[in-house]
Coordinates of C-alpha atoms and ligand atoms in Angstrom, one line a residue:
M30 CA -12.5 17.9 1.6
N31 CA -15.0 16.8 4.3
I32 CA -13.5 15.2 7.6
P33 CA -16.2 13.6 9.5
W34 CA -16.5 15.1 13.2
P35 CA -15.8 13.9 15.8
P36 CA -13.1 11.9 13.5
P37 CA -12.5 8.3 14.4
Y38 CA -9.5 8.0 16.7
A39 CA -7.3 5.4 18.3
L40 CA -7.3 5.7 22.2
K41 CA -4.0 5.3 24.2
I42 CA -4.1 5.3 28.0
S43 CA -0.9 6.5 29.4
S44 CA 0.5 6.4 33.1
R45 CA 3.1 8.9 32.2
A46 CA 1.1 11.4 30.1
K47 CA 0.3 14.7 31.7
H48 CA -2.0 16.3 29.3
I49 CA -4.3 14.9 26.2
G50 CA -1.8 14.3 23.3
F51 CA -2.5 14.1 19.6
R52 CA -0.7 12.4 16.9
I53 CA -1.6 12.0 13.5
H54 CA -0.3 8.8 11.8
P55 CA -0.4 8.7 7.9
Y56 CA -2.6 5.7 7.6
K57 CA -4.2 5.4 10.9
G58 CA -5.4 8.5 11.7
L59 CA -5.9 10.3 14.6
E60 CA -4.3 9.0 17.7
V61 CA -5.1 10.3 21.2
T62 CA -3.0 9.7 24.3
V63 CA -4.8 10.2 27.5
P64 CA -3.3 10.3 31.2
K65 CA -4.7 7.6 33.2
R66 CA -6.3 9.7 35.7
L67 CA -8.5 11.6 33.5
Q68 CA -12.2 11.4 32.8
P69 CA -13.0 10.2 29.2
Q70 CA -16.0 12.7 28.9
N71 CA -12.8 15.6 28.7
I72 CA -11.7 13.9 25.3
T73 CA -14.5 15.3 23.1
S74 CA -14.1 19.0 24.6
T75 CA -10.4 18.6 23.8
L76 CA -10.8 17.5 20.6
E77 CA -13.2 20.4 19.8
K78 CA -10.6 22.9 21.3
H79 CA -8.0 21.8 18.7
R80 CA -10.5 21.1 15.8
A81 CA -8.9 23.4 13.6
W82 CA -5.3 22.0 13.8
I83 CA -6.8 18.2 13.8
E84 CA -8.7 18.9 10.7
R85 CA -5.9 20.6 8.9
H86 CA -3.6 17.5 9.5
L87 CA -6.4 14.7 9.1
S88 CA -6.8 16.2 5.6
R89 CA -3.5 15.5 4.4
V90 CA -3.6 11.7 5.5
Q91 CA -5.1 8.8 3.5
S92 CA -7.0 7.5 6.6
A93 CA -9.3 10.8 6.5
I94 CA -9.3 11.2 2.7
R95 CA -11.1 7.6 2.7
P96 CA -12.8 7.0 5.9
N97 CA -15.2 4.6 4.6
E98 CA -12.8 2.0 3.0
P99 CA -13.6 -1.2 4.9
E100 CA -11.0 -2.8 7.0
F101 CA -12.1 -6.1 5.4
P102 CA -11.9 -5.5 1.8
Q103 CA -14.6 -6.8 -0.4
M104 CA -12.5 -6.4 -3.7
L105 CA -9.2 -6.2 -5.2
N106 CA -8.8 -3.9 -8.2
F107 CA -5.6 -4.4 -10.2
Q108 CA -6.2 -1.9 -12.8
A109 CA -3.2 -2.5 -14.9
L110 CA -4.4 -6.2 -15.5
Q111 CA -7.8 -5.2 -15.8
E112 CA -8.9 -7.6 -13.2
Q113 CA -11.6 -7.2 -10.3
W114 CA -11.4 -9.8 -7.7
Q115 CA -14.1 -10.4 -5.3
I116 CA -13.4 -11.1 -1.6
L117 CA -16.2 -13.3 0.0
Y118 CA -15.9 -14.1 3.9
E119 CA -17.4 -17.0 5.7
A120 CA -16.5 -16.7 9.4
N121 CA -16.5 -19.6 11.7
D122 CA -15.8 -18.7 15.4
L123 CA -14.6 -22.1 16.2
E124 CA -12.1 -22.1 14.1
K125 CA -8.4 -20.6 14.7
K126 CA -6.9 -20.7 11.5
L127 CA -7.9 -19.0 8.3
H128 CA -8.4 -20.6 5.0
L129 CA -7.9 -18.9 1.5
K130 CA -9.5 -20.5 -1.6
I131 CA -8.8 -19.0 -4.9
S132 CA -11.0 -19.2 -8.0
E133 CA -9.1 -18.0 -10.8
A134 CA -12.1 -18.5 -13.4
E135 CA -14.5 -16.7 -11.1
K136 CA -11.9 -14.1 -9.9
I137 CA -13.1 -15.0 -6.4
I138 CA -11.2 -15.3 -3.2
Y139 CA -13.0 -17.2 -0.6
I140 CA -11.9 -16.6 3.1
S141 CA -13.1 -18.9 5.7
G142 CA -12.4 -20.3 9.2
N143 CA -11.0 -17.4 11.6
A144 CA -12.1 -14.7 9.0
Q145 CA -13.2 -12.0 11.8
N146 CA -9.4 -11.7 12.6
K147 CA -8.4 -8.6 10.7
K148 CA -4.6 -9.5 10.9
L149 CA -5.0 -12.8 9.6
V150 CA -7.2 -11.7 6.8
H151 CA -4.6 -9.0 5.7
E152 CA -1.7 -11.3 5.7
A153 CA -3.5 -14.0 3.8
L154 CA -4.6 -11.3 1.2
N155 CA -0.8 -10.3 1.2
R156 CA 0.3 -13.7 0.6
F157 CA -2.3 -13.9 -2.4
L158 CA -0.9 -10.4 -3.7
A159 CA 2.7 -12.2 -3.8
H160 CA 1.6 -15.0 -5.6
H161 CA -0.3 -13.1 -8.2
A162 CA 2.7 -10.5 -8.5
K163 CA 4.8 -13.3 -9.3
K164 CA 2.7 -14.5 -11.9
H165 CA 2.1 -11.4 -13.6
L166 CA 4.9 -8.9 -12.8
I167 CA 7.7 -11.4 -13.6
P168 CA 6.8 -12.0 -17.2
W169 CA 6.3 -8.3 -17.6
L170 CA 9.8 -7.7 -16.2
Q171 CA 11.0 -10.6 -18.9
Q172 CA 9.2 -9.1 -21.8
L173 CA 10.4 -5.6 -21.4
S174 CA 14.1 -6.9 -20.6
V175 CA 13.7 -8.5 -24.1
K176 CA 12.1 -5.5 -25.7
H177 CA 14.8 -3.0 -24.5
N178 CA 17.9 -5.4 -24.7
L179 CA 18.4 -4.8 -21.0
P180 CA 19.2 -8.5 -19.7
F181 CA 19.0 -9.0 -15.8
S182 CA 20.2 -12.0 -13.7
R183 CA 17.5 -13.0 -11.0
S184 CA 14.0 -11.5 -10.2
S185 CA 11.9 -11.7 -7.2
I186 CA 8.7 -10.4 -5.5
R187 CA 8.8 -8.4 -2.2
H188 CA 6.6 -6.5 0.1
A189 CA 8.2 -3.4 0.8
K190 CA 6.5 -0.2 2.7
T191 CA 8.6 2.4 0.3
L192 CA 10.6 0.8 -2.2
W193 CA 8.7 -0.1 -5.6
G194 CA 11.6 -1.9 -7.0
S195 CA 15.3 -2.6 -6.7
C196 CA 18.4 -3.5 -8.6
N197 CA 21.7 -4.8 -7.3
S198 CA 25.2 -4.7 -8.8
K199 CA 24.5 -8.5 -9.7
K200 CA 21.6 -7.2 -12.0
N201 CA 19.3 -9.1 -9.5
I202 CA 15.9 -7.2 -9.7
S203 CA 13.1 -7.3 -7.1
L204 CA 9.6 -5.8 -7.5
N205 CA 7.1 -4.9 -4.9
S206 CA 3.9 -7.0 -5.0
R207 CA 2.1 -3.6 -4.5
L208 CA 2.7 -2.3 -7.9
L209 CA -0.2 -4.7 -8.9
F210 CA -2.7 -1.9 -7.6
L211 CA -0.9 1.0 -9.8
P212 CA -1.9 2.1 -13.1
F213 CA -0.2 0.5 -16.1
E214 CA 2.1 3.2 -17.3
L215 CA 3.7 3.6 -13.5
I216 CA 4.2 -0.3 -13.5
E217 CA 6.0 0.0 -16.9
Y218 CA 8.1 2.9 -15.5
V219 CA 9.1 1.0 -12.4
I220 CA 10.2 -2.1 -14.3
L221 CA 12.1 -0.1 -17.1
H222 CA 13.8 2.1 -14.3
E223 CA 15.1 -1.1 -12.6
L224 CA 16.2 -2.4 -16.1
C225 CA 18.2 0.7 -16.7
H226 CA 19.8 0.1 -13.3
T227 CA 21.5 -3.0 -14.7
I228 CA 23.5 -0.6 -16.9
H229 CA 23.8 2.6 -14.4
L230 CA 23.8 1.6 -10.7
N231 CA 23.0 5.0 -10.0
H232 CA 20.7 8.1 -10.7
S233 CA 23.3 10.0 -12.9
Q234 CA 22.5 11.9 -16.2
R235 CA 23.5 9.1 -18.4
F236 CA 21.0 6.7 -16.5
W237 CA 18.0 9.3 -17.2
Q238 CA 19.0 9.3 -20.6
L239 CA 19.0 5.6 -20.9
L240 CA 15.5 5.6 -19.4
T241 CA 14.1 8.3 -21.6
Q242 CA 15.1 6.4 -24.8
G243 CA 12.7 3.9 -23.5
C244 CA 10.0 5.8 -21.9
E245 CA 9.8 9.6 -23.0
N246 CA 7.5 10.9 -20.1
C247 CA 9.9 9.1 -17.4
L248 CA 10.1 12.5 -15.4
A249 CA 6.5 12.9 -15.3
L250 CA 5.9 9.4 -14.4
R251 CA 8.5 9.7 -11.4
K252 CA 6.6 12.6 -10.2
Q253 CA 3.4 10.4 -10.3
L254 CA 5.0 7.5 -8.5
R255 CA 5.4 9.6 -5.4
K256 CA 2.0 9.8 -4.9
A257 CA 1.3 6.2 -5.9
D258 CA 0.2 5.2 -2.5
Q259 CA -3.3 6.9 -3.1
H260 CA -3.8 3.8 -5.4
L261 CA -3.1 1.3 -2.6
P262 CA -6.2 -0.1 -0.4
L263 CA -5.9 1.4 3.1
W264 CA -5.5 -2.1 4.7
I265 CA -2.3 -2.7 2.9
L266 CA -0.9 0.5 4.1
Q267 CA -1.6 -0.7 7.6
L268 CA 0.4 -3.8 7.5
Ligands
ZN10 ZN1 16.5 3.9 -9.2

């Protein structure tokens, strides 16, 4: 794996720090803390001194694996739905607000107004994602519920950092909007997994038996799901 050198890093000036410190954030990459009194030119030589350590740790994080992924995404790729959405920006410095316009027919998301504000752009795309997930994941849940005869009560879409789905004792199921970026079989696995929790509210042997009836390779898919963050665009991991 090729790590660009010197790697991009976020600089933190600290009045308390005595030495240059490094931290590897899973998605933001390298963070360098520098004592206030230190000259900035010392950073490069210190990076060089710790190059092996930095490269070893950076190679394990998403931000180094995908260093060229734009912070202002040009595309949203929903592989399971076979949909590719294009994002077009039209920035206007004078505007404080950001406007989002969706063209379903063309699969284009138009972002205008304060489109140079990264945070506003990411939040707006996240809202689009929730809306799109409601439209596609909830019918998918209903369909699998009928197919496997596993009824549920209510359904909702959530943004979560770690949970792909959940089911409570009232048989209310919620699904993570980020599922939209995952391959078909992983989405199906998560939905069926939550539907099986309407019968067994735990991960007992009986739960896995039930899940295996509807999904033969569920144990392999469970393993794949642990690494499913790799399917997500970087901007969403930084929210
Ligand atoms: Zn579970």
